[in-house]
């Protein structure tokens, strides 16, 4: 197979991905092998690939490809999420651009537009993942709104309702005025915001006195029902039992007492607005107060807002400040910083609002899910996220599962003509239940009205590891029994509550098993300034453009080089360049080997024999280290080990040791060993860099149709000799010492040198030292030659006689400077060791280390002094 002079990622990637698909290497069916299963965190159906997806899916692909090569039946299930809020918002915006208002459409008309949008844009991200090299079983692609997943959702809703875990009621919820829907607590992001603290004057009824109340939200006074004070607060005690008038509104409200009021905040008076504050709502329930909802669903004020009706809440805040001041009812307004809840999806401030919603009781569901993580039945990587998880699970609140949207799973509750409702998986079942409940056999479907709300998107994705194998509808089918529990989940820590915790709960509720064994939390991809990547900042590169420029393998490697589990990734495009350079290094190493002429008649040189033995040991030791790192999910470190193994040990040392002389052939035994090592390196690298490794593996020898590196065996650890590796480490130091002298003295590599040795060293490796140092001879001596340049390896001294290749004066100047430095260093160490307190109190290993420094400095000084004397002769 002809190997091109340069690596062309575009040509190679398209060719091999197509080959993998044609040979169905990604597809999995249950068999006798051990399964290895990953389910993809389903991206939004209308989304496009961003850097977070790149990192997450690269890690998943590495785990899947490695498992496949370890002989496991690897199954990576892809799919997308219908993303209720995000997708509906996009469809509404598209319709608005066409002059169509959602409220003018029927539900069915709107859903037709939504499906058209999904069919057009859905799946783009999955196609983009193919360019990354993702080895998903595309035959298994699932969608949270497809038939099987929808059936699963309805079945679970009905089941949980029948168990008394789902209920309906009016509760205080987080309201998103832009999406016009309720949100769960987990969908609210709290941001620090600079606003004002407004001091409002509530006139005391029948008196010339005022209760001054500090609030950050003066626009909510229209919902005020009471004013509350702490019964132990002396500064407000004068108004106990009295009534005050809400400014502008003119409503008389009572002053009530409760320990809840913080005496240190503001003035000690608290306005109570039960319809628009969670804590006020609790006070309202406690004292049986009326609730007045002052907001429309879009965040404008309703009729209770009097002259402000129809105005946006924040416009009212500005206007009411002026109006209150004009009426003498604003004492002051001062700068104030507080935390404001924002919708995670639409990025607008949420509004606490009383609303009729559906809720899921979480406390009992959370118990086994908490235990499973805390006892490491399910392991978190890194483990620091266990504490975050524990805190949330121990303080879990009921989950608001209803959303005021049309795009999603419509809640399977059906209201009866004369009140009440039934819950059923299908309309037909609902009608039968309605007849039984009412005793009216004449009821028709038209008599029932299905709930208008749909379910929170996460209510479908929490079933994902089970529903992708149809384990809810058919709980004993072959696939769920084989592939479940899944092995690894790779996800971002910000959805630990949205998704990870809820999947674990669903797993124990519906399979009585963990849904996965390990959770690998990725960090956030940030730019080199540490900022989170976003469209608004314009600091997020287009992943497709990056892959076009650097190749998929280059980008994959660039991202993984600085991506330890759970820690943020400081992304810089230079990382991708480094990845591309490594691709080129691999490519050129292969071209070097394949370019050698091979001879059957040449005896294997001693240096090549030693080199092959050494690299075999290094390879096996590194495989052991990589296996250990994968077991700890330290993928970045595993890649770095491979990077060093290939770049330093294989290319810089091994290939140099076996390289034949210019225009000379290489012996067959060494050549075959080199190809064998290269093959092992390609297989170790394949999970990280699938495309170039497939290309070179196919080119390394003749392959049959249907063969692929991705289904070859991962190299296994063999016995290795640590003593041999230690001895060879000294050899490398000796060669490095010779090379340093060449560099310092500007001696060309082609010029042979001699090496004198004073002391013991690994003589068995002379052939390697001679070749790598380009030496004419190695001579044990009792006294080094005059003018020789020396270096130490361990306790042995090595000298390179330079003859006429030295500027004596310049060399003496350098040696004198080095001698002065070493003498100063020796003095500082001696002073430390002569300090009795230090020797008595420091750890023994620290004292021993200082003594070693002393001996090393004395040895170096002696060598330098001898060299100076020799040069002066």
PDB file of C-alpha atoms in Angstrom, residues 738-866:
ATOM      1  CA  UNK A 738      27.643  12.970  25.533  1.00  0.00           C
ATOM      2  CA  UNK A 739      25.020  14.812  23.487  1.00  0.00           C
ATOM      3  CA  UNK A 740      25.079  17.759  25.895  1.00  0.00           C
ATOM      4  CA  UNK A 741      28.843  18.059  25.432  1.00  0.00           C
ATOM      5  CA  UNK A 742      28.408  17.995  21.647  1.00  0.00           C
ATOM      6  CA  UNK A 743      25.826  20.764  21.942  1.00  0.00           C
ATOM      7  CA  UNK A 744      27.857  22.909  24.318  1.00  0.00           C
ATOM      8  CA  UNK A 745      31.061  22.544  22.320  1.00  0.00           C
ATOM      9  CA  UNK A 746      29.412  22.735  18.882  1.00  0.00           C
ATOM     10  CA  UNK A 747      30.791  19.347  17.880  1.00  0.00           C
ATOM     11  CA  UNK A 748      28.912  17.899  14.847  1.00  0.00           C
ATOM     12  CA  UNK A 749      27.099  14.603  15.370  1.00  0.00           C
ATOM     13  CA  UNK A 750      28.973  13.013  12.461  1.00  0.00           C
ATOM     14  CA  UNK A 751      32.332  13.510  14.254  1.00  0.00           C
ATOM     15  CA  UNK A 752      33.262  10.511  16.393  1.00  0.00           C
ATOM     16  CA  UNK A 753      34.298  10.954  20.008  1.00  0.00           C
ATOM     17  CA  UNK A 754      35.872   8.806  22.683  1.00  0.00           C
ATOM     18  CA  UNK A 755      34.427   8.173  26.114  1.00  0.00           C
ATOM     19  CA  UNK A 756      36.537   7.606  29.212  1.00  0.00           C
ATOM     20  CA  UNK A 757      34.946   5.998  32.255  1.00  0.00           C
ATOM     21  CA  UNK A 758      36.066   6.335  35.863  1.00  0.00           C
ATOM     22  CA  UNK A 759      33.984   3.905  37.895  1.00  0.00           C
ATOM     23  CA  UNK A 760      31.379   1.230  37.271  1.00  0.00           C
ATOM     24  CA  UNK A 761      28.686   1.359  34.597  1.00  0.00           C
ATOM     25  CA  UNK A 762      26.514  -1.068  32.575  1.00  0.00           C
ATOM     26  CA  UNK A 763      29.168  -2.419  30.194  1.00  0.00           C
ATOM     27  CA  UNK A 764      26.662  -4.805  28.620  1.00  0.00           C
ATOM     28  CA  UNK A 765      25.102  -1.792  26.890  1.00  0.00           C
ATOM     29  CA  UNK A 766      28.320  -0.538  25.251  1.00  0.00           C
ATOM     30  CA  UNK A 767      26.975  -1.173  21.747  1.00  0.00           C
ATOM     31  CA  UNK A 768      24.052   1.179  22.406  1.00  0.00           C
ATOM     32  CA  UNK A 769      26.240   3.897  23.948  1.00  0.00           C
ATOM     33  CA  UNK A 770      28.677   3.688  21.031  1.00  0.00           C
ATOM     34  CA  UNK A 771      25.920   3.991  18.448  1.00  0.00           C
ATOM     35  CA  UNK A 772      23.842   6.671  20.132  1.00  0.00           C
ATOM     36  CA  UNK A 773      26.898   8.740  21.129  1.00  0.00           C
ATOM     37  CA  UNK A 774      28.753   8.109  17.833  1.00  0.00           C
ATOM     38  CA  UNK A 775      31.813   6.943  19.714  1.00  0.00           C
ATOM     39  CA  UNK A 776      35.042   5.463  18.395  1.00  0.00           C
ATOM     40  CA  UNK A 777      35.667   3.728  21.718  1.00  0.00           C
ATOM     41  CA  UNK A 778      34.733   3.439  25.394  1.00  0.00           C
ATOM     42  CA  UNK A 779      37.758   3.172  27.680  1.00  0.00           C
ATOM     43  CA  UNK A 780      37.822   2.463  31.429  1.00  0.00           C
ATOM     44  CA  UNK A 781      40.572   4.711  32.874  1.00  0.00           C
ATOM     45  CA  UNK A 782      42.012   5.544  36.273  1.00  0.00           C
ATOM     46  CA  UNK A 783      42.767   9.115  35.249  1.00  0.00           C
ATOM     47  CA  UNK A 784      40.962  11.172  32.614  1.00  0.00           C
ATOM     48  CA  UNK A 785      42.763  12.906  29.760  1.00  0.00           C
ATOM     49  CA  UNK A 786      43.911  16.485  30.123  1.00  0.00           C
ATOM     50  CA  UNK A 787      41.293  18.874  28.730  1.00  0.00           C
ATOM     51  CA  UNK A 788      38.495  16.260  28.814  1.00  0.00           C
ATOM     52  CA  UNK A 789      34.959  17.484  29.573  1.00  0.00           C
ATOM     53  CA  UNK A 790      33.271  15.428  32.264  1.00  0.00           C
ATOM     54  CA  UNK A 791      29.817  14.590  33.561  1.00  0.00           C
ATOM     55  CA  UNK A 792      28.495  12.369  36.328  1.00  0.00           C
ATOM     56  CA  UNK A 793      25.966   9.560  36.155  1.00  0.00           C
ATOM     57  CA  UNK A 794      25.287   8.300  39.631  1.00  0.00           C
ATOM     58  CA  UNK A 795      28.683   7.966  41.331  1.00  0.00           C
ATOM     59  CA  UNK A 796      30.587   7.281  38.100  1.00  0.00           C
ATOM     60  CA  UNK A 797      32.466   9.934  36.155  1.00  0.00           C
ATOM     61  CA  UNK A 798      32.527  10.055  32.370  1.00  0.00           C
ATOM     62  CA  UNK A 799      34.966  12.114  30.337  1.00  0.00           C
ATOM     63  CA  UNK A 800      35.083  13.105  26.695  1.00  0.00           C
ATOM     64  CA  UNK A 801      38.598  14.133  25.539  1.00  0.00           C
ATOM     65  CA  UNK A 802      38.231  17.085  23.200  1.00  0.00           C
ATOM     66  CA  UNK A 803      41.773  17.533  21.970  1.00  0.00           C
ATOM     67  CA  UNK A 804      41.810  20.617  19.748  1.00  0.00           C
ATOM     68  CA  UNK A 805      38.002  20.988  19.831  1.00  0.00           C
ATOM     69  CA  UNK A 806      37.997  23.297  22.823  1.00  0.00           C
ATOM     70  CA  UNK A 807      38.480  26.982  23.626  1.00  0.00           C
ATOM     71  CA  UNK A 808      40.499  26.581  26.843  1.00  0.00           C
ATOM     72  CA  UNK A 809      39.972  30.125  28.152  1.00  0.00           C
ATOM     73  CA  UNK A 810      36.209  30.057  27.572  1.00  0.00           C
ATOM     74  CA  UNK A 811      35.959  26.603  29.136  1.00  0.00           C
ATOM     75  CA  UNK A 812      37.953  27.699  32.219  1.00  0.00           C
ATOM     76  CA  UNK A 813      35.678  30.714  32.685  1.00  0.00           C
ATOM     77  CA  UNK A 814      32.578  28.510  32.621  1.00  0.00           C
ATOM     78  CA  UNK A 815      34.127  26.002  35.015  1.00  0.00           C
ATOM     79  CA  UNK A 816      35.200  28.730  37.477  1.00  0.00           C
ATOM     80  CA  UNK A 817      31.641  30.112  37.488  1.00  0.00           C
ATOM     81  CA  UNK A 818      30.181  26.657  38.060  1.00  0.00           C
ATOM     82  CA  UNK A 819      32.728  26.005  40.839  1.00  0.00           C
ATOM     83  CA  UNK A 820      31.714  29.231  42.614  1.00  0.00           C
ATOM     84  CA  UNK A 821      28.033  28.259  42.416  1.00  0.00           C
ATOM     85  CA  UNK A 822      28.639  24.720  43.716  1.00  0.00           C
ATOM     86  CA  UNK A 823      30.803  25.991  46.599  1.00  0.00           C
ATOM     87  CA  UNK A 824      28.026  28.401  47.616  1.00  0.00           C
ATOM     88  CA  UNK A 825      25.465  25.630  47.409  1.00  0.00           C
ATOM     89  CA  UNK A 826      27.705  23.329  49.491  1.00  0.00           C
ATOM     90  CA  UNK A 827      28.038  26.013  52.152  1.00  0.00           C
ATOM     91  CA  UNK A 828      24.260  26.498  52.454  1.00  0.00           C
ATOM     92  CA  UNK A 829      23.660  22.730  52.788  1.00  0.00           C
ATOM     93  CA  UNK A 830      26.513  22.410  55.322  1.00  0.00           C
ATOM     94  CA  UNK A 831      25.047  25.211  57.420  1.00  0.00           C
ATOM     95  CA  UNK A 832      21.674  23.506  57.440  1.00  0.00           C
ATOM     96  CA  UNK A 833      23.151  20.154  58.505  1.00  0.00           C
ATOM     97  CA  UNK A 834      25.297  21.769  61.200  1.00  0.00           C
ATOM     98  CA  UNK A 835      22.120  23.211  62.740  1.00  0.00           C
ATOM     99  CA  UNK A 836      21.328  20.802  65.569  1.00  0.00           C
ATOM    100  CA  UNK A 837      17.664  21.912  65.768  1.00  0.00           C
ATOM    101  CA  UNK A 838      17.114  21.177  62.085  1.00  0.00           C
ATOM    102  CA  UNK A 839      18.699  17.709  62.289  1.00  0.00           C
ATOM    103  CA  UNK A 840      16.754  16.879  65.481  1.00  0.00           C
ATOM    104  CA  UNK A 841      13.320  18.137  64.346  1.00  0.00           C
ATOM    105  CA  UNK A 842      13.176  17.580  60.583  1.00  0.00           C
ATOM    106  CA  UNK A 843      11.788  14.345  59.160  1.00  0.00           C
ATOM    107  CA  UNK A 844      14.517  11.685  58.701  1.00  0.00           C
ATOM    108  CA  UNK A 845      13.936  11.541  54.933  1.00  0.00           C
ATOM    109  CA  UNK A 846      14.418  15.336  54.651  1.00  0.00           C
ATOM    110  CA  UNK A 847      17.700  15.158  56.594  1.00  0.00           C
ATOM    111  CA  UNK A 848      18.833  12.246  54.428  1.00  0.00           C
ATOM    112  CA  UNK A 849      17.994  14.220  51.282  1.00  0.00           C
ATOM    113  CA  UNK A 850      20.124  17.140  52.509  1.00  0.00           C
ATOM    114  CA  UNK A 851      23.035  14.762  53.161  1.00  0.00           C
ATOM    115  CA  UNK A 852      22.695  13.438  49.635  1.00  0.00           C
ATOM    116  CA  UNK A 853      22.807  17.020  48.311  1.00  0.00           C
ATOM    117  CA  UNK A 854      26.008  17.538  50.338  1.00  0.00           C
ATOM    118  CA  UNK A 855      27.680  14.432  48.883  1.00  0.00           C
ATOM    119  CA  UNK A 856      26.624  15.350  45.335  1.00  0.00           C
ATOM    120  CA  UNK A 857      27.970  18.891  45.686  1.00  0.00           C
ATOM    121  CA  UNK A 858      31.290  17.635  47.086  1.00  0.00           C
ATOM    122  CA  UNK A 859      31.607  15.154  44.195  1.00  0.00           C
ATOM    123  CA  UNK A 860      30.835  17.831  41.583  1.00  0.00           C
ATOM    124  CA  UNK A 861      33.312  20.278  43.147  1.00  0.00           C
ATOM    125  CA  UNK A 862      36.053  17.659  43.103  1.00  0.00           C
ATOM    126  CA  UNK A 863      35.367  16.870  39.423  1.00  0.00           C
ATOM    127  CA  UNK A 864      35.317  20.551  38.424  1.00  0.00           C
ATOM    128  CA  UNK A 865      38.570  21.248  40.304  1.00  0.00           C
ATOM    129  CA  UNK A 866      40.275  18.297  38.608  1.00  0.00           C
TER     130      UNK A 866
END
